[in-house]
Short mmCIF file of C-alpha atoms in Angstrom, two decimals:
data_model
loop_
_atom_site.label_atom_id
_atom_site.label_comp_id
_atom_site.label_asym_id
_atom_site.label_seq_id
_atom_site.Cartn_x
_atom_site.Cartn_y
_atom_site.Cartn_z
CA UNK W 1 -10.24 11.24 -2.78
CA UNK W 2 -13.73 9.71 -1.53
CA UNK W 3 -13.40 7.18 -5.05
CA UNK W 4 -9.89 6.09 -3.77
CA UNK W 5 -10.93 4.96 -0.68
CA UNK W 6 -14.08 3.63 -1.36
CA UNK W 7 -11.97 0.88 -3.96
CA UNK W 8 -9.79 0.63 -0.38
CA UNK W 9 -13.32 -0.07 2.23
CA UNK W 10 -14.18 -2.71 -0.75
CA UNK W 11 -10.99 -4.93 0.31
CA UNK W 12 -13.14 -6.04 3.36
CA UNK W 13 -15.96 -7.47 1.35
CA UNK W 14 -16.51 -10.85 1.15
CA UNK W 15 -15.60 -12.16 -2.01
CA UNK W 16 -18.70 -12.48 -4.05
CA UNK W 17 -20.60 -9.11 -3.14
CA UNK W 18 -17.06 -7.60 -3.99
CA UNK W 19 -17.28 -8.96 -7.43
CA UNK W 20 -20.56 -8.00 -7.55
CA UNK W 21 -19.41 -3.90 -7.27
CA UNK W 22 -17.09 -4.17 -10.41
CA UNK W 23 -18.60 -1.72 -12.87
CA UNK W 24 -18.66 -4.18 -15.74
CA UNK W 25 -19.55 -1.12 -18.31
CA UNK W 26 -16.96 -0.45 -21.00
CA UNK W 27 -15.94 3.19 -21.94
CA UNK W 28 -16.92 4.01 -25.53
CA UNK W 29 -14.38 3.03 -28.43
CA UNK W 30 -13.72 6.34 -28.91
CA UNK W 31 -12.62 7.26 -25.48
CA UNK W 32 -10.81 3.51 -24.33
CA UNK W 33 -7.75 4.40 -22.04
CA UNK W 34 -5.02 2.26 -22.85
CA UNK W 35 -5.00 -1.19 -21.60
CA UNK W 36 -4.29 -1.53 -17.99
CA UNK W 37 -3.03 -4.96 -16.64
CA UNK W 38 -5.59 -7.21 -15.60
CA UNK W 39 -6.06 -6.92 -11.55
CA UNK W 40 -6.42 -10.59 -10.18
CA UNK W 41 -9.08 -10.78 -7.14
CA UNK W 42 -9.08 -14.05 -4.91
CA UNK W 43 -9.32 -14.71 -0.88
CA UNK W 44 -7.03 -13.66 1.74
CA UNK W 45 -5.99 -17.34 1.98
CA UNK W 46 -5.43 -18.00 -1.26
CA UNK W 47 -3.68 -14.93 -1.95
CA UNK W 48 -1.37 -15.82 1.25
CA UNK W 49 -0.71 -19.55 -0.58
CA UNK W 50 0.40 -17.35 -3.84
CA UNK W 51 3.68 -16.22 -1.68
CA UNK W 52 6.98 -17.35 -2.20
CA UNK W 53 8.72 -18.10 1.03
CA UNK W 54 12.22 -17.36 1.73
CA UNK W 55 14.36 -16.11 4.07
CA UNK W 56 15.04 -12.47 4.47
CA UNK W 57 18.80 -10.62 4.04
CA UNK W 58 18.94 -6.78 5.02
CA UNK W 59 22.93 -6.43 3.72
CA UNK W 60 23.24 -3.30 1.80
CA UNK W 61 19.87 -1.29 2.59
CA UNK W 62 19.66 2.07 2.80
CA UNK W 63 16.65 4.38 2.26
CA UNK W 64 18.67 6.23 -0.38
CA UNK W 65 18.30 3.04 -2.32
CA UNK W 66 14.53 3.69 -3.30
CA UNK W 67 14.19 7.28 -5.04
CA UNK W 68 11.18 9.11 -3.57
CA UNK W 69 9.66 11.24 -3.65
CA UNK W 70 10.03 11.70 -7.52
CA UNK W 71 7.92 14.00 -9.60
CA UNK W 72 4.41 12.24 -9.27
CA UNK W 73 2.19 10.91 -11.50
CA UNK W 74 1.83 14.34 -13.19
CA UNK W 75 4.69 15.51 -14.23
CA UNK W 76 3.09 19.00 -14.74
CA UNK W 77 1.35 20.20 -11.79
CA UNK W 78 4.73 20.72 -9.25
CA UNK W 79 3.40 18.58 -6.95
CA UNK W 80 5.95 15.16 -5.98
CA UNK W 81 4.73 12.09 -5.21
CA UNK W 82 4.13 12.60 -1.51
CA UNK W 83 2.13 15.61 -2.18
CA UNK W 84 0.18 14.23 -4.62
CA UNK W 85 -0.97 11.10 -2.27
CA UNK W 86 -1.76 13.80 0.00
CA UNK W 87 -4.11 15.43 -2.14
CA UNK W 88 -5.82 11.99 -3.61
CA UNK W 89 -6.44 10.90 0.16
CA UNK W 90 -7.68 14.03 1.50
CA UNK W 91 -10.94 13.85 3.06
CA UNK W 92 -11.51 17.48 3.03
CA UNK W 93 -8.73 19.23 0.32
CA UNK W 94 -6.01 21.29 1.25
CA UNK W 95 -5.28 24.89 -0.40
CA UNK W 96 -2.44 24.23 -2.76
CA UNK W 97 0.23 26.95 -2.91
CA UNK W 98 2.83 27.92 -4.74
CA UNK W 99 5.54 25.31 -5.15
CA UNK W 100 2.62 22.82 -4.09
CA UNK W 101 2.49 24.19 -0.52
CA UNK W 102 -0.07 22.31 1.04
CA UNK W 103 -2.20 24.22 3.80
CA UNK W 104 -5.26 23.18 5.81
CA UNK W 105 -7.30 19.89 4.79
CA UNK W 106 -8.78 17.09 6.76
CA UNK W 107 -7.88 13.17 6.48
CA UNK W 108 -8.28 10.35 8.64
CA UNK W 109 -5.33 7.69 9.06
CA UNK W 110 -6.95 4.45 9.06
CA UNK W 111 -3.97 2.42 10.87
CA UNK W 112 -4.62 4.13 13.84
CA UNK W 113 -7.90 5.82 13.19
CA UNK W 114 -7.06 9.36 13.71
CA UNK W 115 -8.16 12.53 12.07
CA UNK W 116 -5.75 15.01 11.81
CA UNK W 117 -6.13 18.94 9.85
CA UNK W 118 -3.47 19.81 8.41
CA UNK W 119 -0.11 18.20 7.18
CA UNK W 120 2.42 18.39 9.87
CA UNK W 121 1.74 15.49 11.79
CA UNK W 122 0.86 13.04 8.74
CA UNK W 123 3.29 10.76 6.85
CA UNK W 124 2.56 8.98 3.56
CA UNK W 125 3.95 5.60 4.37
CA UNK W 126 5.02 2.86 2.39
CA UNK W 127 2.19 0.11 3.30
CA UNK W 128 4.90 -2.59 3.06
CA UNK W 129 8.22 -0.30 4.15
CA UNK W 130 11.34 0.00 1.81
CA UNK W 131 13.28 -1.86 4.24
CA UNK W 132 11.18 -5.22 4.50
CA UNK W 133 10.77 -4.86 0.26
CA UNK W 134 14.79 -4.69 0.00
CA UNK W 135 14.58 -8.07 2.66
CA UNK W 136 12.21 -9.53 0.21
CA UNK W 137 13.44 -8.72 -3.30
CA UNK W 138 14.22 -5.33 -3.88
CA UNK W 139 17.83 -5.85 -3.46
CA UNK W 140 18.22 -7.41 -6.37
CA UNK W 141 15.92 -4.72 -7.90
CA UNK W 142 17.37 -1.66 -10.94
CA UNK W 143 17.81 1.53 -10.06
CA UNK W 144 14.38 2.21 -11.91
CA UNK W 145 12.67 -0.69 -10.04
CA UNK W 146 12.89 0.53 -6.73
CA UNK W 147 11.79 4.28 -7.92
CA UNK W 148 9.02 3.12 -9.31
CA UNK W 149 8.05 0.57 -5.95
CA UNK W 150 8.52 3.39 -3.86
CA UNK W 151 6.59 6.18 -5.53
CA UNK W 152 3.62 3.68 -6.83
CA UNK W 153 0.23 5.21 -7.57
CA UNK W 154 -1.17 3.62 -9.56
CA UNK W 155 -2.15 0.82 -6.29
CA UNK W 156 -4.62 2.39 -4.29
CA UNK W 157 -2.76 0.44 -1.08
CA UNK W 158 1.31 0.95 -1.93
CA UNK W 159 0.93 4.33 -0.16
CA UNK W 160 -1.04 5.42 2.63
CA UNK W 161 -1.65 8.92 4.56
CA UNK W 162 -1.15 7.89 8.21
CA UNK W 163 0.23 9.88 11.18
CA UNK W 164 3.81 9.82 11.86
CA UNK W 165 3.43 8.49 14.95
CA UNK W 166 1.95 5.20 14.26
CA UNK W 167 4.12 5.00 11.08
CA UNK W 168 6.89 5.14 13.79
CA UNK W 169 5.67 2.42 15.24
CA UNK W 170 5.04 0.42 12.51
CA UNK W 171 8.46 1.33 10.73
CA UNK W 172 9.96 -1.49 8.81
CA UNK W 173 8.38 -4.50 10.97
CA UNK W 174 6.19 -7.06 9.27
CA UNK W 175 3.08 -8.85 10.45
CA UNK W 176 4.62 -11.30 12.77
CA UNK W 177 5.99 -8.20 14.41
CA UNK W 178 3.36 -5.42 14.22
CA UNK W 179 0.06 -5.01 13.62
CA UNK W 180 -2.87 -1.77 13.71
CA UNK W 181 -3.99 -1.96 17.07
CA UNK W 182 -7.48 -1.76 16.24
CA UNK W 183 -9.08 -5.23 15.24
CA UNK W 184 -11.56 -3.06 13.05
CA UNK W 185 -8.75 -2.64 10.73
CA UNK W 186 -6.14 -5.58 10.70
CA UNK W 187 -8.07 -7.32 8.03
CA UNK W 188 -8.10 -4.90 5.60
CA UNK W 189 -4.43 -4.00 6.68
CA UNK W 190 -3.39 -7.80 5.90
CA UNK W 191 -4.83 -7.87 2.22
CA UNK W 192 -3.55 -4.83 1.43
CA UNK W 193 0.26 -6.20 2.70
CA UNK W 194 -0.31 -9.40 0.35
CA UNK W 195 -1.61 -7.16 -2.90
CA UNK W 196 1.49 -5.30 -2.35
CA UNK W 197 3.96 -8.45 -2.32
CA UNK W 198 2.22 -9.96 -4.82
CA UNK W 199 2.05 -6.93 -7.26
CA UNK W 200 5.87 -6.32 -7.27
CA UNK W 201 6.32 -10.42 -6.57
CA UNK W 202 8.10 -9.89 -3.05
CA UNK W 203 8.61 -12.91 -1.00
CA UNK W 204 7.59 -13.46 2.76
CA UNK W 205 9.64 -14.90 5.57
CA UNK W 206 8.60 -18.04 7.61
CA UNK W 207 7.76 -16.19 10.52
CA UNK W 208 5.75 -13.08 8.35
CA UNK W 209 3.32 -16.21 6.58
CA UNK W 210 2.61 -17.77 9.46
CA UNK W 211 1.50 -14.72 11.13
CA UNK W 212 -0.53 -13.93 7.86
CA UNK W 213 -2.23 -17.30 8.00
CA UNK W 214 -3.32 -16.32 11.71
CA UNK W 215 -5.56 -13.78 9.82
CA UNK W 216 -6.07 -15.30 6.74
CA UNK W 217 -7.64 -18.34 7.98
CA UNK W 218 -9.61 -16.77 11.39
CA UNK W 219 -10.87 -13.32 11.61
CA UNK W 220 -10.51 -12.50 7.76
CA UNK W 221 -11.05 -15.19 6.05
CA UNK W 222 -13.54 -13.31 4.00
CA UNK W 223 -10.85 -10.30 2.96
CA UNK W 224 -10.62 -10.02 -0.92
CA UNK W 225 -7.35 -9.46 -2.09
CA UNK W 226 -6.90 -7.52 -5.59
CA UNK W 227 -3.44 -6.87 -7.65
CA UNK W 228 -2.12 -5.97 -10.79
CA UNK W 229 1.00 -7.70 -11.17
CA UNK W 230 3.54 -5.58 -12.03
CA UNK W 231 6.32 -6.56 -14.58
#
């Protein structure tokens, strides 16, 4: 909702007003959640010197190798994980049906910067697709890895609502091969591919870092980068 992508807009904040937004308050004893891994927040270019480098091997991927979409973060409310990211993203909400039929609602797709009512023409893409995280790791991934990679929520940037046309575009390519088209948004488009790699520790081809130093050390160098490793 408008608290998800506000934590999104803060990724292209320079570094030390970022910071400066992080409620620092503590929820009483009573009422702690349970502990949450620590999110690590650094620059664009140092979070581009965190990647491993290697070289990429497609050989066995298919989409049926990543479960999605699964039953969501609630279990309970008959909505899957697609629906669900539909709902959090929404800028106005949808009527929800039965069966979670989702009718109506507003939301804007920030690759491409469309605003689109209703559901038909939206996908909920993976920000870094399932094919490039099988090139870069997920191969040698469980079962249970790769469900849990492709139906993550609990990243405000593994899944985005975006139309299915410039998800079509953008398909399985990385940054040395695709990029939004509008400038406006490239930065925060390149920290939120990095937080991604680096939360489930994927590695990035020769050709995909140098194209993320491009950004890293030019136009964005003052992108904040934030992930919670995942183990």
């Amino acid at each position: 909702m408008v608290i998800k992508n506000l934590k999104r807009g803060l990724s292209a904040l320079p570094l030390s007003l970022s910071l400066a937004l992080v409620p620092l308050l503590p929820l009483p004893a009573a009422q702690a959640a349970p502990a949450a891994p620590v999110a690590e927040v650094t620059t664009l270019a140092d979070a581009v010197g965190l990647l491993k480098v290697t070289e990429e091997n497609r050989t066995g991927y298919t989409a049926s190798s990543f479960r999605h979409w699964n039953a969501g973060e609630d279990t309970t409310d008959g909505c899957d994980t697609r629906a669900e990211v539909l709902l959090a993203e929404a800028v106005v909400a949808p009527t929800v049906g039965p069966g979670c039929k989702l009718t109506g609602g507003r939301w804007t797709s920030y690759l491409d910067g469309q605003e689109v009512t209703g559901t038909g023409s939206l996908d909920v893409a993976h920000l870094v697709a399932l094919g490039e995280a099988w090139d870069s790791g997920a191969s040698a991934w469980t079962e249970e890895r790769r469900e849990a990679y492709a139906n993550d929520q609990a990243a405000d940037v593994s899944l985005a609502t975006v139309t299915a046309r410039i998800n079509r575009q953008k398909a399985d390519k990385d940054p040395a091969d695709w990029m939004p088209p509008s400038p406006a948004v490239q930065c925060r488009y390149t920290g939120e591919w990095v937080s991604t790699k680096l939360r489930w520790q994927l590695t990035a081809d020769d050709r995909e870092l140098e194209a993320l130093k491009v950004y890293a050390e030019g136009p964005c160098e003052d992108t904040v980068v934030r992930y919670a490793p995942v183990a």
